Amino acid sequence: MSAAAIEVPGPADVLEARNLRVTFSSRRSAAPARAVDDVNLALGRAEIIALIGESGCGKSTLARALVGLVKPQGGQVISQGAPLKYSKAALRQHRRSVQLVLQDPAGALNPRHTVYDLVAEGPRLHGLTGNLYERVCTALTQAGLRPPEQFLARYPHQLSGGQQQRVVIAGALALEPSVLVADEPVSSLDASARGEVLRLLIDLRDTLGLSALVVSHDLGLAWNIADRVAVMYLGRIVELGTVEEVLLRPQHPYTRALLSILPGRRSAQTLTLLQGEAPDPAAIPGGCRFHPRCPLYAEKADDPRAQWCRERDPQVLPALSDSHLVACHFAASGAPDNPTAPPASAVGA
Amino acid sequence: MAALRNDDAALTAGTDPVPAVRRRRRIGWGYFGRRALMSLESFLVTLVIGFIVFSLVPSDPAQSLARAQSVTPEQMADLRAQLGLDQSIVVRFFHFLRNVLTGNFGYSWEYRQSVGSLIGSAIGPTLLLMGTATLISVALGLWLGVRAGWKPGSKFDRFWTGTAVTLWSVPTFWLGMMLLVVFSIGVGPIPSLFPAGGMSDPTVDGHGIAHILDVAHHLVLPCLTLVAVTFAQNLMIMRSSLVDELGNAYLTTARAKGLRDAEVRQRHAVPNAMLPAITVIFLQVGGLVGGAIVTETVFSWPGLGLLVYNGIKIPDLPLLEGTFVIFSGSVIVFNLIADLLYRVLDPRVQG
């Protein structure tokens, strides 16, 4: 990956989920949990997508499936234009180009390895040992640990949280990946380190053309770093669009509810509190999966479209990168009169 | 496949241009000095406690030594004076301290030999038996512990954890006797496979291969008993510390970098899980010298354990004091070694 990669024209999605399904079967309950239930998502070159949702909505599972740590039960992960095969060699290749950054940097680093060993592990594994020392120093520099020589012999416990997360990112960068999948990358850091690490992700996008899928429950984070935002509810993406579209003109009632509880907006808009806990992914409600908690459905229970909410699953959103997409019967313009129209619609695109 | 092998070779060959930055772990003499001083303190405290306990043993050594013979009170008093039992407990304590410092515990009352030579001849068999048993028990326990802990709740885990805990809770003497009955005396169709006791057969030539085989033959049952009752603790400590590591995110990171399951286990999980196991194993090794009193007694193995057992019956104070110093000393020394080793292995405790 070099700066030249940014100039590659066209959509050129570097990582894509196509109708991805991941289920977990548990011994006790007969029904398997549908953690990721038919998801389309395409990550373009030098693009940062924020994947937003409540805990338990399947966003981490989607991240793990994209890295190849979880084998999907259906659909495909498209890596560099080709479907990912789950052979050992193919996975190894895939993991060189798609790297994972986890939430808690202190846990993500083996406490008994030095920074040098931690960063060098990936390149060693992939046989990139020719100029390992320079490679490690370059990765550390890119991750903002300067001068790198100062950090090589240290152990994780001798670093601050922000520095630890930078070491994790350096370990990923040492493999020259094209995508970082970051699962809650800053939620365990304090506020100042948080800003630095997010800044780093943006810098890496700008200088290296690195794409990133940032999983978070924090809408403010999405606003700060993302180009596009995907909102996930109970295993499915319910709204997808640019950061301005989704956060300033949210269409899906779930997104609106999430936004309404942000501190700054409380005065401007009415507070929408969702009823109850997120349902169990082993028992996803019929019809629109959000309708039991949906404020819009509760409000418009008499509307003829409300019947659709009970009976019809809104169509799965496609992975279009240039439209604002919403999986909601009410948001879909003209949908109630035309039963054949796709309930999932492009709003104002 | 060839490519994979190259990868692995590159990983283990250590072709790093910067070996200096890789391991910078040292113990530090200051720490060593402080820690050694602490060990010495605990050794002294142990000596005092040991002495008091031996002085409190209710039976009278002079009486036991005189056995059933008819002894006149004068002769009895003479014997007491000979043994030094007529002196005050304070004087005897300083005698004992002098013995510890000079390493000379005088003569055993029971065996009429110097305590030093008795211990010298018994320590070899004990080290042979306990060394073999500990080696097997540690190797078996750790291997099973890793296998069980990597997939907790699996059939393998449930079977071996269950078996180990069952054997752990069986009394050593009972298991030893059962093994004796079944494999030495023979039950039903099972013939007598192993000798009932001792370390060698007097009818076998005392040198060369024949002697080694003979000793090995005698070693099987006591060794089996010891392994059966002790491997559980190695298994359980390894299993639980590996299970603790399983939840750690660095294992996920390693997988995401492209390491295979077995590599993640061998390179990351097991080395880190070994840390708590090492402390326990070293404590066990320290107890090795004196740990087999019951087993040695059941199988009449001519080691320190049997010596202590015979000494207690009198009580043969010089012998008990001598072996006591050896036992507690070795536990304390190995504890010290474990502590220092832990410091070398875990960078986090190097303040």
Coordinates of N, CA and C in Angstrom, one line a residue, chain A residues 82-185:
Chain A
A82 N -12.3 -10.7 -4.8 CA -12.5 -12.2 -4.9 C -13.1 -12.7 -3.6
P83 N -14.0 -13.7 -3.7 CA -14.6 -14.2 -2.5 C -13.5 -14.9 -1.6
L84 N -13.6 -14.7 -0.3 CA -12.6 -15.3 0.6 C -12.9 -16.8 0.7
K85 N -11.8 -17.5 0.5 CA -11.9 -19.0 0.8 C -11.4 -19.2 2.2
Y86 N -11.9 -20.2 2.8 CA -11.4 -20.4 4.2 C -10.4 -21.5 4.3
S87 N -9.5 -21.6 3.3 CA -8.4 -22.5 3.5 C -7.3 -21.8 4.3
K88 N -6.4 -22.5 4.8 CA -5.4 -21.9 5.7 C -4.6 -20.8 4.9
A89 N -4.2 -21.2 3.7 CA -3.3 -20.3 2.9 C -4.1 -19.0 2.6
A90 N -5.3 -19.2 2.2 CA -6.1 -18.0 1.7 C -6.4 -17.1 2.9
L91 N -6.7 -17.7 4.1 CA -6.9 -16.9 5.3 C -5.7 -16.1 5.7
R92 N -4.5 -16.8 5.6 CA -3.3 -16.1 5.9 C -3.1 -14.9 5.0
Q93 N -3.3 -15.1 3.7 CA -3.2 -14.0 2.7 C -4.2 -12.9 3.1
H94 N -5.4 -13.3 3.4 CA -6.5 -12.3 3.7 C -6.1 -11.5 4.9
R95 N -5.5 -12.1 5.9 CA -5.2 -11.4 7.1 C -4.0 -10.5 7.0
R96 N -3.3 -10.7 5.9 CA -2.2 -9.7 5.7 C -2.8 -8.4 5.2
S97 N -3.9 -8.5 4.4 CA -4.4 -7.3 3.9 C -5.5 -6.6 4.8
V98 N -6.1 -7.5 5.6 CA -7.2 -6.9 6.5 C -6.7 -7.2 7.9
Q99 N -6.4 -6.1 8.7 CA -5.9 -6.3 10.0 C -6.9 -5.8 11.1
L100 N -6.9 -6.5 12.2 CA -7.8 -6.2 13.3 C -7.2 -5.4 14.4
V101 N -7.9 -4.4 14.9 CA -7.5 -3.6 16.0 C -8.6 -3.8 17.1
L102 N -8.2 -4.2 18.3 CA -9.2 -4.5 19.3 C -9.4 -3.4 20.3
Q103 N -10.5 -3.5 21.1 CA -10.9 -2.5 22.0 C -9.8 -2.2 23.1
D104 N -9.4 -3.2 23.8 CA -8.5 -3.0 24.9 C -7.1 -3.3 24.6
P105 N -6.3 -2.2 24.4 CA -4.9 -2.4 23.9 C -4.1 -3.2 24.9
A106 N -4.4 -3.0 26.2 CA -3.6 -3.7 27.2 C -3.8 -5.2 27.1
G107 N -5.0 -5.6 26.7 CA -5.2 -7.1 26.6 C -4.8 -7.6 25.2
A108 N -4.8 -6.7 24.2 CA -4.5 -7.1 22.9 C -3.0 -7.3 22.7
L109 N -2.2 -6.9 23.6 CA -0.7 -7.1 23.5 C -0.3 -8.1 24.5
N110 N 0.5 -9.1 24.0 CA 1.0 -10.1 24.9 C 2.0 -9.4 25.9
P111 N 1.7 -9.5 27.2 CA 2.4 -8.8 28.2 C 3.9 -9.1 28.3
R112 N 4.2 -10.3 27.7 CA 5.6 -10.7 27.9 C 6.5 -10.5 26.7
H113 N 5.9 -9.8 25.7 CA 6.7 -9.5 24.5 C 7.1 -8.0 24.5
T114 N 8.3 -7.7 24.0 CA 8.6 -6.3 23.8 C 7.9 -5.7 22.6
V115 N 7.9 -4.4 22.6 CA 7.3 -3.7 21.4 C 7.8 -4.2 20.1
Y116 N 9.1 -4.4 20.1 CA 9.7 -4.9 18.9 C 9.1 -6.2 18.5
D117 N 9.1 -7.2 19.4 CA 8.5 -8.5 19.1 C 7.0 -8.4 18.7
L118 N 6.3 -7.5 19.4 CA 4.9 -7.4 19.1 C 4.7 -6.9 17.7
V119 N 5.4 -5.9 17.2 CA 5.2 -5.4 15.9 C 5.8 -6.4 14.9
A120 N 6.9 -7.0 15.2 CA 7.6 -7.9 14.3 C 6.9 -9.2 14.0
E121 N 5.9 -9.6 14.9 CA 5.3 -10.9 14.8 C 4.6 -11.1 13.5
G122 N 3.8 -10.2 13.1 CA 3.1 -10.3 11.8 C 4.0 -10.5 10.7
P123 N 5.0 -9.6 10.5 CA 5.9 -9.7 9.3 C 6.7 -11.0 9.4
R124 N 7.1 -11.4 10.6 CA 7.8 -12.7 10.6 C 7.0 -13.9 10.2
L125 N 5.7 -13.8 10.6 CA 4.8 -14.9 10.2 C 4.6 -14.9 8.8
H126 N 4.6 -13.8 8.1 CA 4.3 -13.7 6.7 C 5.6 -13.7 5.9
G127 N 6.7 -14.0 6.6 CA 8.0 -14.2 5.8 C 8.6 -12.9 5.4
L128 N 8.2 -11.8 5.9 CA 8.7 -10.5 5.5 C 9.9 -10.1 6.4
T129 N 10.9 -10.9 6.4 CA 12.0 -10.7 7.4 C 13.2 -10.0 6.8
G130 N 13.2 -9.7 5.6 CA 14.3 -9.1 4.9 C 14.9 -7.9 5.6
N131 N 14.0 -6.9 5.8 CA 14.5 -5.7 6.5 C 13.6 -5.5 7.7
L132 N 13.5 -6.4 8.5 CA 12.5 -6.4 9.6 C 12.7 -5.2 10.5
Y133 N 13.9 -4.9 10.8 CA 14.1 -3.8 11.7 C 13.6 -2.5 11.2
E134 N 13.9 -2.2 9.9 CA 13.4 -1.0 9.3 C 11.8 -1.0 9.2
R135 N 11.3 -2.2 8.9 CA 9.9 -2.4 8.8 C 9.2 -2.0 10.1
V136 N 9.8 -2.5 11.2 CA 9.2 -2.3 12.5 C 9.3 -0.8 12.8
C137 N 10.4 -0.2 12.5 CA 10.6 1.2 12.8 C 9.6 2.1 12.0
T138 N 9.5 1.7 10.7 CA 8.6 2.5 9.9 C 7.1 2.4 10.4
A139 N 6.7 1.2 10.8 CA 5.4 1.0 11.3 C 5.1 1.8 12.5
L140 N 6.1 1.8 13.4 CA 6.0 2.6 14.7 C 5.9 4.1 14.4
T141 N 6.7 4.5 13.4 CA 6.7 5.9 13.1 C 5.3 6.3 12.5
Q142 N 4.8 5.4 11.6 CA 3.5 5.7 11.0 C 2.4 5.7 12.1
A143 N 2.6 4.9 13.1 CA 1.6 4.9 14.1 C 1.8 6.0 15.1
G144 N 2.8 6.9 14.9 CA 3.0 8.0 15.7 C 3.9 7.8 16.9
L145 N 4.6 6.7 17.0 CA 5.5 6.5 18.1 C 6.9 6.9 17.6
R146 N 7.3 8.1 17.9 CA 8.6 8.7 17.4 C 9.4 9.2 18.6
P147 N 10.7 9.0 18.5 CA 11.4 8.1 17.6 C 11.2 6.6 17.9
P148 N 11.1 5.8 16.9 CA 10.7 4.4 17.2 C 11.7 3.7 18.1
E149 N 13.0 4.0 17.9 CA 14.0 3.3 18.7 C 13.8 3.3 20.2
Q150 N 13.1 4.4 20.6 CA 12.9 4.6 22.0 C 11.9 3.5 22.6
F151 N 11.1 3.0 21.7 CA 10.0 2.1 22.2 C 10.3 0.6 22.0
L152 N 11.3 0.3 21.2 CA 11.5 -1.1 20.8 C 11.7 -2.0 22.0
A153 N 12.4 -1.6 23.0 CA 12.7 -2.6 24.1 C 11.7 -2.5 25.2
R154 N 10.7 -1.7 25.0 CA 9.7 -1.6 26.2 C 8.7 -2.7 26.1
Y155 N 8.1 -2.9 27.3 CA 7.0 -3.8 27.4 C 5.7 -3.1 27.5
P156 N 4.6 -3.7 27.1 CA 3.3 -3.0 27.1 C 3.0 -2.3 28.4
H157 N 3.3 -2.9 29.6 CA 3.0 -2.3 30.8 C 3.7 -1.0 31.1
Q158 N 4.8 -0.7 30.3 CA 5.5 0.5 30.5 C 5.0 1.6 29.6
L159 N 3.9 1.4 28.9 CA 3.4 2.4 28.0 C 2.0 2.9 28.5
S160 N 1.6 4.0 28.0 CA 0.3 4.5 28.3 C -0.7 3.9 27.4
G161 N -2.0 4.0 27.8 CA -3.1 3.4 27.0 C -3.0 3.8 25.5
G162 N -2.8 5.1 25.3 CA -2.8 5.6 23.9 C -1.6 5.0 23.1
Q163 N -0.4 4.9 23.8 CA 0.8 4.4 23.2 C 0.6 2.9 22.9
Q164 N -0.1 2.2 23.9 CA -0.4 0.8 23.6 C -1.2 0.6 22.4
Q165 N -2.3 1.4 22.2 CA -3.1 1.3 21.1 C -2.3 1.6 19.8
R166 N -1.4 2.5 19.9 CA -0.5 2.8 18.7 C 0.3 1.6 18.4
V167 N 0.8 0.9 19.4 CA 1.6 -0.3 19.2 C 0.7 -1.3 18.4
V168 N -0.5 -1.5 18.9 CA -1.4 -2.4 18.2 C -1.6 -2.0 16.8
I169 N -1.8 -0.7 16.5 CA -1.9 -0.3 15.2 C -0.7 -0.4 14.4
A170 N 0.5 -0.2 15.0 CA 1.8 -0.4 14.3 C 1.9 -1.9 13.9
G171 N 1.5 -2.8 14.8 CA 1.6 -4.2 14.5 C 0.8 -4.6 13.3
A172 N -0.4 -3.9 13.2 CA -1.2 -4.1 12.0 C -0.5 -3.4 10.7
L173 N 0.0 -2.2 10.9 CA 0.6 -1.5 9.8 C 1.8 -2.2 9.2
A174 N 2.5 -2.9 10.1 CA 3.8 -3.6 9.7 C 3.5 -4.6 8.5
L175 N 2.3 -5.0 8.4 CA 1.9 -6.0 7.3 C 1.5 -5.2 6.1
E176 N 1.5 -3.9 6.1 CA 1.1 -3.1 5.0 C -0.3 -3.5 4.5
P177 N -1.3 -3.5 5.4 CA -2.6 -3.9 5.0 C -3.3 -2.9 4.2
S178 N -4.5 -3.2 3.6 CA -5.2 -2.2 2.9 C -6.4 -1.8 3.8
V179 N -6.8 -2.6 4.8 CA -7.9 -2.3 5.6 C -7.6 -2.5 7.1
L180 N -8.0 -1.6 7.9 CA -8.0 -1.9 9.3 C -9.5 -2.1 9.8
V181 N -9.7 -3.2 10.5 CA -11.0 -3.3 11.1 C -10.8 -3.1 12.6
A182 N -11.4 -2.0 13.1 CA -11.1 -1.6 14.5 C -12.4 -1.8 15.3
D183 N -12.3 -2.7 16.3 CA -13.5 -2.9 17.1 C -13.5 -2.1 18.3
E184 N -14.3 -1.1 18.4 CA -14.3 -0.1 19.6 C -12.8 0.3 19.9
P185 N -12.1 0.9 19.0 CA -10.7 1.1 19.2 C -10.3 2.1 20.3

